[in-house]
Amino acid sequence: MSTPLSIKRLQGMTGPGQVRPVALSEVFATTVTDAAAMGFVLARLPKSAAPVLWVQDRLSAKEAGQPYPPGMGAERQLIWVHVSHSSDALWAMEEGLRCHALGAVVGEIWGAPKALSFTATKRLAMRAEAAGVSCWLIRRAAPPEVSAARDRWRITSLPSAPHPHDAQSPGVARWQAELFKSRTKKPGTWRVGHDRAADRIHILAPGRDGAVAAADGAHRKRAL
């Protein structure tokens, strides 16, 4: 069964509930229009009143939509930066990571531009760790090429949980979160639900069917 955990208690925990405040993490959307990647990042942002710098390149904003501040909660301030090119997005992210007053820096970059090289991700990772500011990079229509990101996720939308009071309404949002590469944790796949109103994350490891024994059912056949 799933286990509800307060976000404050998730410090130091492995898996999708772990909050790492000073690292670069990459999140890959399974489909380009899937909002699961954005929802997952929002659920992982540090809980603080410090503003979040959100940078989008032109194609990300056009194809996936813009952040919706009212849906992020009144307690979180958003500084939205819209640029034309991926190189401008990377520059804005780096400059944001110089500011210790920010709670986090989030960047959305479309595809696999040349500007987003291993060196570019290494610079982001070093800036984030030096400033103590969480940094997230959302990738759409992009292969998981070489990167200096500490954690790399693949996020897929799942049907929402049943609503406790209205069977016709969606309940808690659910995603499949696959940590396919990490420098500090064991990779794995989880089903994750985020109840924002209750400030809780529900984690449920997907079950796997075991192998059927070679002689399974043989004794029943002999009895017949």
PDB file of C-alpha atoms in Angstrom:
ATOM      1  CA  MET A   1       0.000   0.000   0.000  1.00  0.00           C
ATOM      2  CA  SER A   2       1.088   3.578  -0.520  1.00  0.00           C
ATOM      3  CA  THR A   3       2.575   5.474   2.385  1.00  0.00           C
ATOM      4  CA  PRO A   4       1.773   9.180   2.959  1.00  0.00           C
ATOM      5  CA  LEU A   5       4.826  11.144   4.053  1.00  0.00           C
ATOM      6  CA  SER A   6       5.214  14.757   5.033  1.00  0.00           C
ATOM      7  CA  ILE A   7       7.631  16.490   2.684  1.00  0.00           C
ATOM      8  CA  LYS A   8       9.624  17.681   5.682  1.00  0.00           C
ATOM      9  CA  ARG A   9      10.242  14.048   6.646  1.00  0.00           C
ATOM     10  CA  LEU A  10      11.513  13.179   3.181  1.00  0.00           C
ATOM     11  CA  GLN A  11      14.922  14.790   3.737  1.00  0.00           C
ATOM     12  CA  GLY A  12      17.591  12.155   3.206  1.00  0.00           C
ATOM     13  CA  MET A  13      15.160   9.578   1.838  1.00  0.00           C
ATOM     14  CA  THR A  14      16.007   7.664  -1.341  1.00  0.00           C
ATOM     15  CA  GLY A  15      13.634   7.537  -4.265  1.00  0.00           C
ATOM     16  CA  PRO A  16      11.372  10.203  -5.768  1.00  0.00           C
ATOM     17  CA  GLY A  17      10.480  11.729  -2.420  1.00  0.00           C
ATOM     18  CA  GLN A  18      14.024  12.738  -1.618  1.00  0.00           C
ATOM     19  CA  VAL A  19      14.571  16.488  -1.600  1.00  0.00           C
ATOM     20  CA  ARG A  20      18.089  17.444  -2.648  1.00  0.00           C
ATOM     21  CA  PRO A  21      18.339  21.230  -2.334  1.00  0.00           C
ATOM     22  CA  VAL A  22      21.731  21.793  -3.948  1.00  0.00           C
ATOM     23  CA  ALA A  23      21.980  19.642  -7.053  1.00  0.00           C
ATOM     24  CA  LEU A  24      21.160  19.686 -10.761  1.00  0.00           C
ATOM     25  CA  SER A  25      18.462  17.191 -11.740  1.00  0.00           C
ATOM     26  CA  GLU A  26      17.072  16.444 -15.196  1.00  0.00           C
ATOM     27  CA  VAL A  27      13.482  15.393 -15.867  1.00  0.00           C
ATOM     28  CA  PHE A  28      12.495  13.908 -19.231  1.00  0.00           C
ATOM     29  CA  ALA A  29       8.859  13.979 -20.303  1.00  0.00           C
ATOM     30  CA  THR A  30       7.696  10.732 -21.924  1.00  0.00           C
ATOM     31  CA  THR A  31       5.586  12.684 -24.413  1.00  0.00           C
ATOM     32  CA  VAL A  32       6.208  16.285 -25.364  1.00  0.00           C
ATOM     33  CA  THR A  33       2.825  17.587 -24.174  1.00  0.00           C
ATOM     34  CA  ASP A  34       2.703  15.580 -20.937  1.00  0.00           C
ATOM     35  CA  ALA A  35       2.458  17.941 -17.961  1.00  0.00           C
ATOM     36  CA  ALA A  36       3.695  15.238 -15.581  1.00  0.00           C
ATOM     37  CA  ALA A  37       7.291  16.463 -15.763  1.00  0.00           C
ATOM     38  CA  MET A  38       6.295  19.965 -14.701  1.00  0.00           C
ATOM     39  CA  GLY A  39       4.042  18.643 -11.914  1.00  0.00           C
ATOM     40  CA  PHE A  40       6.801  16.370 -10.624  1.00  0.00           C
ATOM     41  CA  VAL A  41       9.278  19.248 -10.466  1.00  0.00           C
ATOM     42  CA  LEU A  42       6.769  21.474  -8.665  1.00  0.00           C
ATOM     43  CA  ALA A  43       6.210  18.730  -6.088  1.00  0.00           C
ATOM     44  CA  ARG A  44       9.959  18.488  -5.470  1.00  0.00           C
ATOM     45  CA  LEU A  45      10.708  22.193  -5.060  1.00  0.00           C
ATOM     46  CA  PRO A  46      11.803  23.282  -1.575  1.00  0.00           C
ATOM     47  CA  LYS A  47       8.965  24.544   0.605  1.00  0.00           C
ATOM     48  CA  SER A  48       9.935  28.138   1.213  1.00  0.00           C
ATOM     49  CA  ALA A  49       8.808  31.677   0.510  1.00  0.00           C
ATOM     50  CA  ALA A  50      11.875  32.322  -1.647  1.00  0.00           C
ATOM     51  CA  PRO A  51      10.979  33.004  -5.302  1.00  0.00           C
ATOM     52  CA  VAL A  52      11.493  30.438  -8.045  1.00  0.00           C
ATOM     53  CA  LEU A  53      13.176  31.457 -11.297  1.00  0.00           C
ATOM     54  CA  TRP A  54      11.426  29.628 -14.158  1.00  0.00           C
ATOM     55  CA  VAL A  55      13.107  29.885 -17.576  1.00  0.00           C
ATOM     56  CA  GLN A  56      11.523  28.634 -20.821  1.00  0.00           C
ATOM     57  CA  ASP A  57      12.783  28.702 -24.360  1.00  0.00           C
ATOM     58  CA  ARG A  58      10.356  29.582 -27.139  1.00  0.00           C
ATOM     59  CA  LEU A  59       9.429  26.048 -28.258  1.00  0.00           C
ATOM     60  CA  SER A  60       8.860  24.803 -24.702  1.00  0.00           C
ATOM     61  CA  ALA A  61       6.411  27.614 -23.996  1.00  0.00           C
ATOM     62  CA  LYS A  62       4.678  27.150 -27.353  1.00  0.00           C
ATOM     63  CA  GLU A  63       4.308  23.373 -27.266  1.00  0.00           C
ATOM     64  CA  ALA A  64       3.932  22.629 -23.547  1.00  0.00           C
ATOM     65  CA  GLY A  65       2.394  25.846 -22.205  1.00  0.00           C
ATOM     66  CA  GLN A  66       3.497  28.341 -19.610  1.00  0.00           C
ATOM     67  CA  PRO A  67       3.580  27.941 -15.810  1.00  0.00           C
ATOM     68  CA  TYR A  68       0.286  28.864 -14.121  1.00  0.00           C
ATOM     69  CA  PRO A  69       1.173  30.823 -10.948  1.00  0.00           C
ATOM     70  CA  PRO A  70      -2.267  30.467  -9.232  1.00  0.00           C
ATOM     71  CA  GLY A  71      -1.887  26.701  -9.448  1.00  0.00           C
ATOM     72  CA  MET A  72       1.500  26.855  -7.730  1.00  0.00           C
ATOM     73  CA  GLY A  73       0.086  28.274  -4.513  1.00  0.00           C
ATOM     74  CA  ALA A  74       0.080  31.751  -3.081  1.00  0.00           C
ATOM     75  CA  GLU A  75       3.059  30.983  -0.864  1.00  0.00           C
ATOM     76  CA  ARG A  76       5.431  30.599  -3.811  1.00  0.00           C
ATOM     77  CA  GLN A  77       6.557  33.557  -5.907  1.00  0.00           C
ATOM     78  CA  LEU A  78       7.443  32.961  -9.529  1.00  0.00           C
ATOM     79  CA  ILE A  79       9.864  34.878 -11.732  1.00  0.00           C
ATOM     80  CA  TRP A  80       9.118  33.769 -15.286  1.00  0.00           C
ATOM     81  CA  VAL A  81      11.686  34.329 -18.032  1.00  0.00           C
ATOM     82  CA  HIS A  82      10.766  33.644 -21.677  1.00  0.00           C
ATOM     83  CA  VAL A  83      13.659  33.552 -24.177  1.00  0.00           C
ATOM     84  CA  SER A  84      13.967  32.612 -27.834  1.00  0.00           C
ATOM     85  CA  HIS A  85      16.983  30.324 -27.807  1.00  0.00           C
ATOM     86  CA  SER A  86      18.346  27.541 -25.618  1.00  0.00           C
ATOM     87  CA  SER A  87      21.648  29.375 -25.182  1.00  0.00           C
ATOM     88  CA  ASP A  88      19.756  32.322 -23.680  1.00  0.00           C
ATOM     89  CA  ALA A  89      17.872  29.962 -21.359  1.00  0.00           C
ATOM     90  CA  LEU A  90      21.127  28.437 -20.104  1.00  0.00           C
ATOM     91  CA  TRP A  91      22.626  31.883 -19.545  1.00  0.00           C
ATOM     92  CA  ALA A  92      19.564  32.994 -17.558  1.00  0.00           C
ATOM     93  CA  MET A  93      19.715  29.842 -15.434  1.00  0.00           C
ATOM     94  CA  GLU A  94      23.395  30.343 -14.666  1.00  0.00           C
ATOM     95  CA  GLU A  95      22.815  33.952 -13.704  1.00  0.00           C
ATOM     96  CA  GLY A  96      19.901  32.913 -11.496  1.00  0.00           C
ATOM     97  CA  LEU A  97      22.069  30.374  -9.689  1.00  0.00           C
ATOM     98  CA  ARG A  98      24.346  33.218  -8.634  1.00  0.00           C
ATOM     99  CA  CYS A  99      21.489  34.619  -6.544  1.00  0.00           C
ATOM    100  CA  HIS A 100      21.334  33.052  -3.081  1.00  0.00           C
ATOM    101  CA  ALA A 101      17.905  34.619  -2.471  1.00  0.00           C
ATOM    102  CA  LEU A 102      16.200  32.251  -4.927  1.00  0.00           C
ATOM    103  CA  GLY A 103      14.524  29.101  -3.701  1.00  0.00           C
ATOM    104  CA  ALA A 104      15.124  27.206  -6.946  1.00  0.00           C
ATOM    105  CA  VAL A 105      15.922  27.594 -10.629  1.00  0.00           C
ATOM    106  CA  VAL A 106      13.914  25.640 -13.204  1.00  0.00           C
ATOM    107  CA  GLY A 107      14.695  25.567 -16.918  1.00  0.00           C
ATOM    108  CA  GLU A 108      12.727  24.093 -19.830  1.00  0.00           C
ATOM    109  CA  ILE A 109      14.719  23.424 -22.979  1.00  0.00           C
ATOM    110  CA  TRP A 110      13.272  21.829 -26.099  1.00  0.00           C
ATOM    111  CA  GLY A 111      15.087  19.072 -27.952  1.00  0.00           C
ATOM    112  CA  ALA A 112      18.840  18.541 -27.914  1.00  0.00           C
ATOM    113  CA  PRO A 113      20.465  21.845 -28.938  1.00  0.00           C
ATOM    114  CA  LYS A 114      24.245  22.090 -29.288  1.00  0.00           C
ATOM    115  CA  ALA A 115      24.308  24.709 -26.537  1.00  0.00           C
ATOM    116  CA  LEU A 116      23.165  22.087 -24.025  1.00  0.00           C
ATOM    117  CA  SER A 117      26.459  20.198 -23.920  1.00  0.00           C
ATOM    118  CA  PHE A 118      28.037  18.249 -21.087  1.00  0.00           C
ATOM    119  CA  THR A 119      30.068  21.348 -20.258  1.00  0.00           C
ATOM    120  CA  ALA A 120      26.876  23.424 -19.996  1.00  0.00           C
ATOM    121  CA  THR A 121      25.260  20.954 -17.584  1.00  0.00           C
ATOM    122  CA  LYS A 122      28.499  20.764 -15.590  1.00  0.00           C
ATOM    123  CA  ARG A 123      28.422  24.546 -15.180  1.00  0.00           C
ATOM    124  CA  LEU A 124      24.823  24.408 -13.960  1.00  0.00           C
ATOM    125  CA  ALA A 125      25.621  21.611 -11.503  1.00  0.00           C
ATOM    126  CA  MET A 126      28.612  23.462 -10.069  1.00  0.00           C
ATOM    127  CA  ARG A 127      26.671  26.734  -9.796  1.00  0.00           C
ATOM    128  CA  ALA A 128      23.794  25.018  -8.006  1.00  0.00           C
ATOM    129  CA  GLU A 129      26.033  23.288  -5.494  1.00  0.00           C
ATOM    130  CA  ALA A 130      28.132  26.402  -4.866  1.00  0.00           C
ATOM    131  CA  ALA A 131      25.080  28.613  -4.297  1.00  0.00           C
ATOM    132  CA  GLY A 132      23.004  26.038  -2.421  1.00  0.00           C
ATOM    133  CA  VAL A 133      20.104  26.573  -4.835  1.00  0.00           C
ATOM    134  CA  SER A 134      18.092  23.693  -6.256  1.00  0.00           C
ATOM    135  CA  CYS A 135      18.251  23.458 -10.067  1.00  0.00           C
ATOM    136  CA  TRP A 136      15.925  21.459 -12.319  1.00  0.00           C
ATOM    137  CA  LEU A 137      16.127  20.993 -16.078  1.00  0.00           C
ATOM    138  CA  ILE A 138      12.947  19.826 -17.853  1.00  0.00           C
ATOM    139  CA  ARG A 139      13.596  18.151 -21.210  1.00  0.00           C
ATOM    140  CA  ARG A 140      11.061  17.416 -23.953  1.00  0.00           C
ATOM    141  CA  ALA A 141      11.630  15.793 -27.340  1.00  0.00           C
ATOM    142  CA  ALA A 142      15.163  15.035 -26.225  1.00  0.00           C
ATOM    143  CA  PRO A 143      17.274  11.866 -25.895  1.00  0.00           C
ATOM    144  CA  PRO A 144      19.103  11.314 -22.596  1.00  0.00           C
ATOM    145  CA  GLU A 145      22.550  12.292 -23.832  1.00  0.00           C
ATOM    146  CA  VAL A 146      25.640  12.656 -21.638  1.00  0.00           C
ATOM    147  CA  SER A 147      24.985  15.063 -18.787  1.00  0.00           C
ATOM    148  CA  ALA A 148      26.473  16.174 -15.479  1.00  0.00           C
ATOM    149  CA  ALA A 149      23.063  16.074 -13.768  1.00  0.00           C
ATOM    150  CA  ARG A 150      23.206  14.265 -10.426  1.00  0.00           C
ATOM    151  CA  ASP A 151      19.786  12.659 -10.918  1.00  0.00           C
ATOM    152  CA  ARG A 152      18.015  11.900 -14.194  1.00  0.00           C
ATOM    153  CA  TRP A 153      14.300  11.102 -14.223  1.00  0.00           C
ATOM    154  CA  ARG A 154      11.752   9.920 -16.787  1.00  0.00           C
ATOM    155  CA  ILE A 155       8.213  10.948 -15.811  1.00  0.00           C
ATOM    156  CA  THR A 156       4.921   9.622 -17.218  1.00  0.00           C
ATOM    157  CA  SER A 157       1.348  10.578 -16.361  1.00  0.00           C
ATOM    158  CA  LEU A 158      -0.893   7.925 -14.798  1.00  0.00           C
ATOM    159  CA  PRO A 159      -4.663   8.012 -14.159  1.00  0.00           C
ATOM    160  CA  SER A 160      -5.401  10.135 -11.110  1.00  0.00           C
ATOM    161  CA  ALA A 161      -6.496   8.580  -7.844  1.00  0.00           C
ATOM    162  CA  PRO A 162     -10.249   8.358  -7.127  1.00  0.00           C
ATOM    163  CA  HIS A 163     -11.673  11.500  -5.579  1.00  0.00           C
ATOM    164  CA  PRO A 164     -12.761  10.764  -1.984  1.00  0.00           C
ATOM    165  CA  HIS A 165     -15.962  12.829  -2.267  1.00  0.00           C
ATOM    166  CA  ASP A 166     -16.898  12.916  -5.963  1.00  0.00           C
ATOM    167  CA  ALA A 167     -16.575   9.899  -8.221  1.00  0.00           C
ATOM    168  CA  GLN A 168     -16.869  12.132 -11.301  1.00  0.00           C
ATOM    169  CA  SER A 169     -13.901  14.333 -10.325  1.00  0.00           C
ATOM    170  CA  PRO A 170     -10.175  13.601 -10.554  1.00  0.00           C
ATOM    171  CA  GLY A 171      -8.344  12.950  -7.311  1.00  0.00           C
ATOM    172  CA  VAL A 172      -4.663  13.157  -6.442  1.00  0.00           C
ATOM    173  CA  ALA A 173      -2.378  13.431  -9.470  1.00  0.00           C
ATOM    174  CA  ARG A 174      -0.283  10.332 -10.114  1.00  0.00           C
ATOM    175  CA  TRP A 175       2.879   9.768 -12.122  1.00  0.00           C
ATOM    176  CA  GLN A 176       5.302   6.997 -12.909  1.00  0.00           C
ATOM    177  CA  ALA A 177       8.740   8.201 -11.877  1.00  0.00           C
ATOM    178  CA  GLU A 178      11.747   6.321 -13.221  1.00  0.00           C
ATOM    179  CA  LEU A 179      15.140   7.264 -11.842  1.00  0.00           C
ATOM    180  CA  PHE A 180      17.226   5.827 -14.671  1.00  0.00           C
ATOM    181  CA  LYS A 181      20.553   7.347 -13.650  1.00  0.00           C
ATOM    182  CA  SER A 182      21.899   8.767 -10.405  1.00  0.00           C
ATOM    183  CA  ARG A 183      25.269   9.453  -8.860  1.00  0.00           C
ATOM    184  CA  THR A 184      24.062   8.936  -5.292  1.00  0.00           C
ATOM    185  CA  LYS A 185      21.038   6.611  -5.366  1.00  0.00           C
ATOM    186  CA  LYS A 186      20.025   3.259  -6.754  1.00  0.00           C
ATOM    187  CA  PRO A 187      17.906   3.592  -9.921  1.00  0.00           C
ATOM    188  CA  GLY A 188      14.327   2.411  -9.717  1.00  0.00           C
ATOM    189  CA  THR A 189      10.728   3.004 -10.742  1.00  0.00           C
ATOM    190  CA  TRP A 190       7.940   4.258  -8.513  1.00  0.00           C
ATOM    191  CA  ARG A 191       4.325   5.308  -8.776  1.00  0.00           C
ATOM    192  CA  VAL A 192       4.047   8.717  -7.161  1.00  0.00           C
ATOM    193  CA  GLY A 193       1.037  10.751  -6.111  1.00  0.00           C
ATOM    194  CA  HIS A 194       1.225  14.322  -4.874  1.00  0.00           C
ATOM    195  CA  ASP A 195      -1.529  15.672  -2.652  1.00  0.00           C
ATOM    196  CA  ARG A 196      -0.668  19.343  -2.674  1.00  0.00           C
ATOM    197  CA  ALA A 197      -3.459  20.418  -0.305  1.00  0.00           C
ATOM    198  CA  ALA A 198      -2.229  18.028   2.394  1.00  0.00           C
ATOM    199  CA  ASP A 199       1.459  18.557   1.595  1.00  0.00           C
ATOM    200  CA  ARG A 200       1.966  14.821   1.180  1.00  0.00           C
ATOM    201  CA  ILE A 201       3.698  12.584  -1.322  1.00  0.00           C
ATOM    202  CA  HIS A 202       2.475   9.017  -1.785  1.00  0.00           C
ATOM    203  CA  ILE A 203       5.029   6.490  -2.984  1.00  0.00           C
ATOM    204  CA  LEU A 204       4.141   3.020  -4.188  1.00  0.00           C
ATOM    205  CA  ALA A 205       6.674   0.704  -5.788  1.00  0.00           C
ATOM    206  CA  PRO A 206       5.045  -1.090  -8.744  1.00  0.00           C
ATOM    207  CA  GLY A 207       4.570  -4.809  -8.240  1.00  0.00           C
ATOM    208  CA  ARG A 208       6.280  -7.287 -10.514  1.00  0.00           C
ATOM    209  CA  ASP A 209       5.006 -10.693 -11.549  1.00  0.00           C
ATOM    210  CA  GLY A 210       7.254 -13.487 -10.388  1.00  0.00           C
ATOM    211  CA  ALA A 211       8.424 -16.285 -12.633  1.00  0.00           C
ATOM    212  CA  VAL A 212       6.201 -19.348 -12.735  1.00  0.00           C
ATOM    213  CA  ALA A 213       7.900 -22.507 -11.516  1.00  0.00           C
ATOM    214  CA  ALA A 214       8.528 -25.139 -14.193  1.00  0.00           C
ATOM    215  CA  ALA A 215       6.487 -27.776 -12.311  1.00  0.00           C
ATOM    216  CA  ASP A 216       3.672 -25.426 -11.315  1.00  0.00           C
ATOM    217  CA  GLY A 217       0.357 -27.292 -11.445  1.00  0.00           C
ATOM    218  CA  ALA A 218       1.987 -30.657 -12.156  1.00  0.00           C
ATOM    219  CA  HIS A 219       0.640 -32.256  -8.966  1.00  0.00           C
ATOM    220  CA  ARG A 220      -2.902 -31.250  -9.921  1.00  0.00           C
ATOM    221  CA  LYS A 221      -2.535 -32.872 -13.334  1.00  0.00           C
ATOM    222  CA  ARG A 222      -1.353 -36.108 -11.671  1.00  0.00           C
ATOM    223  CA  ALA A 223      -4.360 -36.024  -9.356  1.00  0.00           C
ATOM    224  CA  LEU A 224      -6.718 -35.883 -12.335  1.00  0.00           C
TER     225      LEU A 224
END
